mmCIF file of C-alpha atoms in Angstrom:
data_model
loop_
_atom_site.group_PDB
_atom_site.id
_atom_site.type_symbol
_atom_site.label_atom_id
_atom_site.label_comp_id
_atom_site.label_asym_id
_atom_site.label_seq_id
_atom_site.Cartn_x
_atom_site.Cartn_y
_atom_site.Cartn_z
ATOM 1 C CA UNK U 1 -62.641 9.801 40.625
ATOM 2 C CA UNK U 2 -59.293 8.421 41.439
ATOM 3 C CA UNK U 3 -56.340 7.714 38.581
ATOM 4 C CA UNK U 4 -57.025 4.011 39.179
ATOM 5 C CA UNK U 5 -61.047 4.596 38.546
ATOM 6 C CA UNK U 6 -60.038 6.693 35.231
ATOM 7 C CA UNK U 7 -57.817 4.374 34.243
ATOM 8 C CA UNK U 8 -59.903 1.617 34.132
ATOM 9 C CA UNK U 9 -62.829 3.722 32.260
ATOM 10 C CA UNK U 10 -60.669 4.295 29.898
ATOM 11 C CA UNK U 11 -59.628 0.309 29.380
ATOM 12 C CA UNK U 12 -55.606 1.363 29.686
ATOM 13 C CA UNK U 13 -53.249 -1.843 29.216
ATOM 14 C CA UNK U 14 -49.959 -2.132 30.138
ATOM 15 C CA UNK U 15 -47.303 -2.616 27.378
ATOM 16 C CA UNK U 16 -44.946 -4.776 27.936
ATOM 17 C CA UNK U 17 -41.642 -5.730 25.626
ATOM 18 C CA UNK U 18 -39.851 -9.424 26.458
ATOM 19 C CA UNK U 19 -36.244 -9.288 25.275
ATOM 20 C CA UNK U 20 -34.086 -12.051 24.139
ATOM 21 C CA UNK U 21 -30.561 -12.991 23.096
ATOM 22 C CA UNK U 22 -30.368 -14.017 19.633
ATOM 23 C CA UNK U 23 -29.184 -17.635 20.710
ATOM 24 C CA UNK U 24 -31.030 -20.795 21.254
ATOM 25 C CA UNK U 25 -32.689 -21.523 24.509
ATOM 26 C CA UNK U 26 -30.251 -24.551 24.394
ATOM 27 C CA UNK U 27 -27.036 -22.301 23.694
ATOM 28 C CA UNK U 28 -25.797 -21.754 27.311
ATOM 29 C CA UNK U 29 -25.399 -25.463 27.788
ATOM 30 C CA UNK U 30 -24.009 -26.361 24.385
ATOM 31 C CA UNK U 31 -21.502 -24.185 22.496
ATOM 32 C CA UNK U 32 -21.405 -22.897 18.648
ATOM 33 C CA UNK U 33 -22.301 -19.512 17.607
ATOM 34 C CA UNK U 34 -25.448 -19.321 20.322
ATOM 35 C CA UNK U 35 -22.537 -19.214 23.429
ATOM 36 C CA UNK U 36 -20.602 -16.485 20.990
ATOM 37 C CA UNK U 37 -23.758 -14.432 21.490
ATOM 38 C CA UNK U 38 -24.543 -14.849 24.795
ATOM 39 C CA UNK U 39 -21.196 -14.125 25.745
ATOM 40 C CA UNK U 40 -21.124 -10.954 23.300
ATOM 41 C CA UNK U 41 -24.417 -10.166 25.366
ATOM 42 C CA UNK U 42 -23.094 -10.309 28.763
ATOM 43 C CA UNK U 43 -20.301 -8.135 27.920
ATOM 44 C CA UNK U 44 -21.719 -5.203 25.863
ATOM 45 C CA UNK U 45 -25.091 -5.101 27.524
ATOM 46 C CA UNK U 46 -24.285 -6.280 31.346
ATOM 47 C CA UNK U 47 -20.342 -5.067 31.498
ATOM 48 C CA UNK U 48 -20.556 -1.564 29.516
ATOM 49 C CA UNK U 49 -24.467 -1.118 28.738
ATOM 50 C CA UNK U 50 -23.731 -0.347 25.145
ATOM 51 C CA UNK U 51 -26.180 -3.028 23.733
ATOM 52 C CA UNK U 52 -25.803 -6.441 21.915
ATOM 53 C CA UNK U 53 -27.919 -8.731 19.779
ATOM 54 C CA UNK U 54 -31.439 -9.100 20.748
ATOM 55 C CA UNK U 55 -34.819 -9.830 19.719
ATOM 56 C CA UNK U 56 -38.205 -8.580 21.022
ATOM 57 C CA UNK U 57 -42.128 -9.041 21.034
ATOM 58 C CA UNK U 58 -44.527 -6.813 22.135
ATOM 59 C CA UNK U 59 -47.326 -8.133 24.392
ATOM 60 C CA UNK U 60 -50.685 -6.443 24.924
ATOM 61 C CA UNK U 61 -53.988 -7.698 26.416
ATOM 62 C CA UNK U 62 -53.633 -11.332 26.701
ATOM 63 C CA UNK U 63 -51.491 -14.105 26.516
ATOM 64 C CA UNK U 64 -49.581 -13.809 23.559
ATOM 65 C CA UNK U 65 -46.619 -11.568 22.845
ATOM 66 C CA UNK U 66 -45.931 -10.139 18.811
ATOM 67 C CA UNK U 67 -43.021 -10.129 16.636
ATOM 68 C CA UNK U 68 -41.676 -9.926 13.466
ATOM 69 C CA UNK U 69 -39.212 -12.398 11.185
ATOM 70 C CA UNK U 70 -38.095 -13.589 7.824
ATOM 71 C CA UNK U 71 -40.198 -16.167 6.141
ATOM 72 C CA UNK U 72 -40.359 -16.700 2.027
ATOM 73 C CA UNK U 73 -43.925 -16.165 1.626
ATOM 74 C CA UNK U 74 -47.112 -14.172 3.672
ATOM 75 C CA UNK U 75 -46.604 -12.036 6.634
ATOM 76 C CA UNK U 76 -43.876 -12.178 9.171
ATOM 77 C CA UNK U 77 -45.820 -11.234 11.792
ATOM 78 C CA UNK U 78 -46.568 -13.703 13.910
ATOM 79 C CA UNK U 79 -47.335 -14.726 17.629
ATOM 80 C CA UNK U 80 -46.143 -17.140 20.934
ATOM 81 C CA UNK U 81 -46.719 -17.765 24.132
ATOM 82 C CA UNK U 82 -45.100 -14.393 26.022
ATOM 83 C CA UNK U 83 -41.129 -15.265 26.873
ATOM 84 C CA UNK U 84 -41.417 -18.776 25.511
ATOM 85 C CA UNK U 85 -40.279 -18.373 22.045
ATOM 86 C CA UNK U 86 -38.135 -21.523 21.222
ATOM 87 C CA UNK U 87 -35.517 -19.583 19.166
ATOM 88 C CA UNK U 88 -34.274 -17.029 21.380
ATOM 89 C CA UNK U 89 -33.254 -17.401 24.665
ATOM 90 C CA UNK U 90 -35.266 -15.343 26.730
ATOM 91 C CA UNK U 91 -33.651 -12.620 28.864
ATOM 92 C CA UNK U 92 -36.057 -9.743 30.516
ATOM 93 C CA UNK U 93 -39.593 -8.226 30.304
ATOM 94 C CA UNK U 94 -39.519 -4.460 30.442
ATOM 95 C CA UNK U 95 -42.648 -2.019 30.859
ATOM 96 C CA UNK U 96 -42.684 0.287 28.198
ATOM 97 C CA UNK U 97 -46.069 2.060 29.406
ATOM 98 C CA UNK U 98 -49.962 1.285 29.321
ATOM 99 C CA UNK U 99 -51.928 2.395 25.727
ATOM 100 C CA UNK U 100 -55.705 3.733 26.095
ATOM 101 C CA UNK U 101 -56.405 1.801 22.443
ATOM 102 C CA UNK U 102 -58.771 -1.271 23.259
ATOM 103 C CA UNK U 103 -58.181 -5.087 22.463
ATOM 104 C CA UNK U 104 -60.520 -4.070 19.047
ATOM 105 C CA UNK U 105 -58.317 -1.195 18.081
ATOM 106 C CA UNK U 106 -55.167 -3.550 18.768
ATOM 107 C CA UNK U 107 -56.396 -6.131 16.816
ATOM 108 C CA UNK U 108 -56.636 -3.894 13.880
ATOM 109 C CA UNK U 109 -52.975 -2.557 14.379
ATOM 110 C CA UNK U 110 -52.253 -6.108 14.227
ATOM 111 C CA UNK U 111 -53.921 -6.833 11.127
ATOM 112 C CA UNK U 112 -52.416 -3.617 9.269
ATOM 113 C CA UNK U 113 -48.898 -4.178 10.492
ATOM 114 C CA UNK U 114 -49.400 -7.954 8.717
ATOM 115 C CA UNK U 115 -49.806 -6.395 5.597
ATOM 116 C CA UNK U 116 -47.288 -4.283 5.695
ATOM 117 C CA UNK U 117 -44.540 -6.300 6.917
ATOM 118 C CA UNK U 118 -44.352 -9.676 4.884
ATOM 119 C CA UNK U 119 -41.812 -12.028 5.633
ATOM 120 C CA UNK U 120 -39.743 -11.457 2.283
ATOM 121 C CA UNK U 121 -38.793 -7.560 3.267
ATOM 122 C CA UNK U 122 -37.071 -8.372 6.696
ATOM 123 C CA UNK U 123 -33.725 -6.958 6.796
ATOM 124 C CA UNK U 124 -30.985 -7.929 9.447
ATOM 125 C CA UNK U 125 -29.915 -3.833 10.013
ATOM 126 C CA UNK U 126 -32.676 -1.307 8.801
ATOM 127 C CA UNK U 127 -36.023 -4.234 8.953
ATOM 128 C CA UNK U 128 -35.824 -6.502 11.848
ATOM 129 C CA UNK U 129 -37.898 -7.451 14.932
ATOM 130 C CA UNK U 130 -37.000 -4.347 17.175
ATOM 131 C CA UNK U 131 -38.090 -2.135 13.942
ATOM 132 C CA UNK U 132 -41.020 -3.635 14.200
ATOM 133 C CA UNK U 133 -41.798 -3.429 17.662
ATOM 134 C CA UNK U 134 -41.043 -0.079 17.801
ATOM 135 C CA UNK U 135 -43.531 0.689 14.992
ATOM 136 C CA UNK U 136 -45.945 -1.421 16.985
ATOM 137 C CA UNK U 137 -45.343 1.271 20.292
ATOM 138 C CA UNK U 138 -45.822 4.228 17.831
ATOM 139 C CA UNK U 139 -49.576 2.753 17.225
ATOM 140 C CA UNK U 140 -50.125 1.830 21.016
ATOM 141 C CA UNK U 141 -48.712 5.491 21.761
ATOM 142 C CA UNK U 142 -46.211 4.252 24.008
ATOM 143 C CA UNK U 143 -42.517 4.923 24.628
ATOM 144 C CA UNK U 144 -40.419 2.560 22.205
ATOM 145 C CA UNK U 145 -37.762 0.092 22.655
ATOM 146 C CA UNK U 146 -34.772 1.741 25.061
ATOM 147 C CA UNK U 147 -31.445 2.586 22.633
ATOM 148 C CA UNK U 148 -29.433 -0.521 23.503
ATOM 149 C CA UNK U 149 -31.766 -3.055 22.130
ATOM 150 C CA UNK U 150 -30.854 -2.296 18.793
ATOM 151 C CA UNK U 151 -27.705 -0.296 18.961
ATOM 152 C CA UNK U 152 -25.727 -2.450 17.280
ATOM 153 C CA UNK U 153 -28.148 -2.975 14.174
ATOM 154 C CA UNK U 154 -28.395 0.771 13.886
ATOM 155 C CA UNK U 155 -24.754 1.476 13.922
ATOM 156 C CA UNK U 156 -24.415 -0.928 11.285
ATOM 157 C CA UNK U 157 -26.985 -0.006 9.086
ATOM 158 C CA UNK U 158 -25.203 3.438 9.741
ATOM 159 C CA UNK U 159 -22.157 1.970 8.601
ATOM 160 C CA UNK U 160 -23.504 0.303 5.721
ATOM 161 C CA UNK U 161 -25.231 3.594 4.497
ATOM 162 C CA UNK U 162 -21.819 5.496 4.874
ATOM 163 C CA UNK U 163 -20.389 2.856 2.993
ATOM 164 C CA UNK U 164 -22.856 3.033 -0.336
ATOM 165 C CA UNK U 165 -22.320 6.909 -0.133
ATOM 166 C CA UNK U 166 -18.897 6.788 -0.445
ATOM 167 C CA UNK U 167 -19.085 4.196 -2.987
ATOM 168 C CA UNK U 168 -21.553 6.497 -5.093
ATOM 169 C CA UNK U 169 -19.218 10.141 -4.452
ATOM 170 C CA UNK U 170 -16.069 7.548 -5.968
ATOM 171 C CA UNK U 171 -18.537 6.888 -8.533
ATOM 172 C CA UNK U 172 -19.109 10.042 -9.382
ATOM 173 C CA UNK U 173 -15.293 11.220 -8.905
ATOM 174 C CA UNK U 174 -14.592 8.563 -11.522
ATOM 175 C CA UNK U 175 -17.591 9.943 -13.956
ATOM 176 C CA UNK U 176 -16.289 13.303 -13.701
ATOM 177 C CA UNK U 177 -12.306 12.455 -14.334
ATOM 178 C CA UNK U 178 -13.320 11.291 -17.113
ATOM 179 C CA UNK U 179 -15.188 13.825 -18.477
ATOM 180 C CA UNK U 180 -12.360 16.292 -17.612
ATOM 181 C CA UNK U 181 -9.651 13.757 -19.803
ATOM 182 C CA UNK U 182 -12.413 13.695 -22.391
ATOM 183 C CA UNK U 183 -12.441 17.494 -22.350
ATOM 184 C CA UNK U 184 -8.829 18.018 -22.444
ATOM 185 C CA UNK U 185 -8.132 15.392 -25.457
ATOM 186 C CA UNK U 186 -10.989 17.207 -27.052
ATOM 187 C CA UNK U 187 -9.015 20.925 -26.436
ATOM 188 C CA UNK U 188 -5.581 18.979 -27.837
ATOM 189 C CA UNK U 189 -7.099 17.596 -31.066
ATOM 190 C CA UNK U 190 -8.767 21.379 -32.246
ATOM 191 C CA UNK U 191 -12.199 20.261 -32.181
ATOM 192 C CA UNK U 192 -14.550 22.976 -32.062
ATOM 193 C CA UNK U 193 -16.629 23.403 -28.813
ATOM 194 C CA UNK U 194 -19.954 21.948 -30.480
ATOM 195 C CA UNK U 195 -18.829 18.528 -31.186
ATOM 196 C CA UNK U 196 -18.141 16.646 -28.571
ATOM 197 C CA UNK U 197 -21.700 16.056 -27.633
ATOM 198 C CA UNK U 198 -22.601 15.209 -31.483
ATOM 199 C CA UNK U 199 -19.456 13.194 -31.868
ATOM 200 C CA UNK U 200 -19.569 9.439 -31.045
ATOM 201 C CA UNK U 201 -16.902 6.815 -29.165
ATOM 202 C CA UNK U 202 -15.315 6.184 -32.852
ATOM 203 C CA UNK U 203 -14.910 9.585 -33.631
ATOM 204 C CA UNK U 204 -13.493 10.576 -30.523
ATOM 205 C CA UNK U 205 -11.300 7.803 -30.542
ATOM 206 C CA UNK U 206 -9.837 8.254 -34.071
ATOM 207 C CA UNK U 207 -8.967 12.042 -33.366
ATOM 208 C CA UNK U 208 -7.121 11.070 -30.304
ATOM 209 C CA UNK U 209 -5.277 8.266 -32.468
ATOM 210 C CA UNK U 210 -4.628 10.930 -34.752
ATOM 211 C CA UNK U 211 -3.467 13.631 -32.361
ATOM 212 C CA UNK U 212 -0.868 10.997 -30.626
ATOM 213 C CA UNK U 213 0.045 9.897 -33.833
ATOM 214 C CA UNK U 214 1.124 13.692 -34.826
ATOM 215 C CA UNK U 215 2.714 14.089 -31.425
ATOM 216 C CA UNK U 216 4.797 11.531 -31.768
ATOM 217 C CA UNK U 217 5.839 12.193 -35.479
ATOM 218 C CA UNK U 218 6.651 15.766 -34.044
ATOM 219 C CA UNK U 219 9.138 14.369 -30.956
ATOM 220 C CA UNK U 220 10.830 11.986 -33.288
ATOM 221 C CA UNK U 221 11.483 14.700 -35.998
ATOM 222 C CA UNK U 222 12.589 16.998 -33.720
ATOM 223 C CA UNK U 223 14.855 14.400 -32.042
ATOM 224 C CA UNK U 224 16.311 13.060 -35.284
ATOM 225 C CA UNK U 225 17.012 16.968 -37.185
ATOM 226 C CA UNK U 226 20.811 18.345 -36.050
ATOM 227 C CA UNK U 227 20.946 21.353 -34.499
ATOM 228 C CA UNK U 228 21.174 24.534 -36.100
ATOM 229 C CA UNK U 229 24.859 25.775 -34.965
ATOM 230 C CA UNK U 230 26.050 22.359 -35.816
ATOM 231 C CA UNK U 231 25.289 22.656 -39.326
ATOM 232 C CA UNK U 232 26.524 26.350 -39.189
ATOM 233 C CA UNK U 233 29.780 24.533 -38.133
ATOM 234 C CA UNK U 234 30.286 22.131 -40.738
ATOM 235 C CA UNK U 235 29.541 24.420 -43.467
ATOM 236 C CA UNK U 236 31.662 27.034 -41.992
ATOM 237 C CA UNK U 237 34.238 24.452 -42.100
ATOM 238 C CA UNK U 238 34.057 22.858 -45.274
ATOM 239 C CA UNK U 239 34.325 26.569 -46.788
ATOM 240 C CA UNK U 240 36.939 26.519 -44.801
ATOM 241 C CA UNK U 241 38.927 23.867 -46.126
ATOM 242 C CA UNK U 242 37.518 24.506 -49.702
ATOM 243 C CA UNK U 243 39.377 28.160 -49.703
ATOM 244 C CA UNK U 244 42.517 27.304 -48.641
ATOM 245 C CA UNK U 245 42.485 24.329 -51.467
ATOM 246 C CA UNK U 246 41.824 26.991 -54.330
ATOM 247 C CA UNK U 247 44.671 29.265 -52.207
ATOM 248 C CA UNK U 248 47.069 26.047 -52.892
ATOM 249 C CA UNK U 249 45.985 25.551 -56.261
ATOM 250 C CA UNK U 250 46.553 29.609 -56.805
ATOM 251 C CA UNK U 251 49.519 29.646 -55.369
ATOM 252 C CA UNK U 252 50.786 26.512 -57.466
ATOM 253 C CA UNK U 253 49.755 28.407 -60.472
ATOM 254 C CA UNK U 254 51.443 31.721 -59.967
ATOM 255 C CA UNK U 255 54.914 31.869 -62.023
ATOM 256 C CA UNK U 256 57.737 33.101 -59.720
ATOM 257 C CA UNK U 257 59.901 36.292 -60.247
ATOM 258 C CA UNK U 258 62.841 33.994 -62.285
ATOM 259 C CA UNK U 259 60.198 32.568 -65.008
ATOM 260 C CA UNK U 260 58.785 35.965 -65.134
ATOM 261 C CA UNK U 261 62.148 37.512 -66.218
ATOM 262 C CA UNK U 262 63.594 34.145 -68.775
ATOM 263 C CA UNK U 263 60.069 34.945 -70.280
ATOM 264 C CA UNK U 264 60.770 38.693 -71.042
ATOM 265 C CA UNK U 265 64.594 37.845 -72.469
ATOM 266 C CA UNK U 266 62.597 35.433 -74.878
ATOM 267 C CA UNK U 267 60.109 38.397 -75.571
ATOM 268 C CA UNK U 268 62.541 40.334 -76.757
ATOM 269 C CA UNK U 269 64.873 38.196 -78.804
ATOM 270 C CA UNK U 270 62.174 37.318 -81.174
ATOM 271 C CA UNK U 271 61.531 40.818 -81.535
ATOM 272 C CA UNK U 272 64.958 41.453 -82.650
ATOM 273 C CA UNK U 273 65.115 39.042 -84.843
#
């Protein structure tokens, strides 16, 4: 039996994937953001081959290609004519590779994805038409989407998820500063080790009010007392000057050598008389 004879026992279909800018079919004639895209397209995608903006739809046996979008209520799966879908403007079709499942088996893929993606969880960066294509190929066990079709959602996404995780770690730097300032004030105030986990915000708060309050009392008094060796100085020097005012006063008191001997003379006339 020949590959195309096995093939065709086997009811294989051909997958294929029709990619579109994210612009209006009208874009390339008018202007606005549609012309930004297009032009964002052409560059990244036809210049580099890094990837741009893009939508996709899978289509698989018939005439009607699958995709997914945002709408406020029931499924956002839904269905057009393949590479006619008014929104986008349509770029290429690329083969992605031919699934064994039959049209029955796709049709229940089709009816299980609508469940599961309603039109209220689409997400520009992690949830958006290529996601779901590509979780369409993983039914039809088929390569998925090639890289540069959503490159640029992906590294965003990737950017957005390194931004919440840095956001959380300063989060958590914050959390445990504080904790390490609640500690310390805790250490400064003698607490015991117990009861800062039985103690609540007021309780904390009015030992730290306390401890500062002591602190400062402390700094002022020491600021405001004079130094030792100055008051060692002044005393030493009012001694000073109180000794050599009782020396004067001594010395004014002491008779001199001529009153000593009139006095004696005196003395001893009255004892001859």
């Amino acid at each position: 039996m020949s590959e195309g004879e096995e093939e065709e026992g086997r009811q294989v279909q051909e997958v294929v994937a029709h990619v579109y800018d994210v612009a209006s079919s009208g874009s390339s004639e008018g202007g606005g953001g549609g012309t930004a895209i297009l032009h964002v397209n052409r560059f990244f995608k036809d210049a580099i081959g890094l990837g741009g903006i893009f939508h996709t739809a899978i289509q698989v046996y018939g005439d009607e290609e699958w995709s997914f979008g945002y709408c406020e209520n029931g499924t956002g799966v839904f269905s057009c004519p393949p590479c006619k879908n008014p929104m986008y403007t349509y770029r290429e079709s690329i083969v992605l590779g031919k699934t064994t499942c039959s049209i029955f088996t796709v049709n229940q893929i089709l009816r299980e994805l609508s469940w599961k993606w309603p039109g209220g969880s689409y997400e520009l960066l992690s949830r958006n038409c290529n996601h779901f294509c590509n979780t369409f190929c993983e039914k039809l066990d088929v390569p998925k989407l090639p890289a540069w079709v959503n490159r640029f959602a992906n590294a965003g996404d990737a950017a957005l998820e390194v931004a919440e995780n840095t956001a959380e770690k300063l989060k958590q730097a914050k959390k445990d500063i504080a904790g390490a300032c609640k500690a310390a004030t805790t250490y400064l105030t003698g607490a015991s080790s117990s009861s800062p986990s039985n103690a609540d915000d007021s309780g904390g708060s009015t030992n730290s009010s306390l401890f500062e309050g002591t602190w400062l009392r402390s700094i002022i008094g020491i600021s405001m007392k004079p130094s030792r060796s100055l008051m060692c100085s002044d005393s030493s020097d009012s001694s000073d000057d109180e000794k050599s005012e009782d020396e004067r006063e001594s010395d004014c008191q002491q008779p001199s050598g001529d009153q000593i001997e009139e006095k004696k003379d005196a003395t001893q006339e009255q004892a001859g008389k």
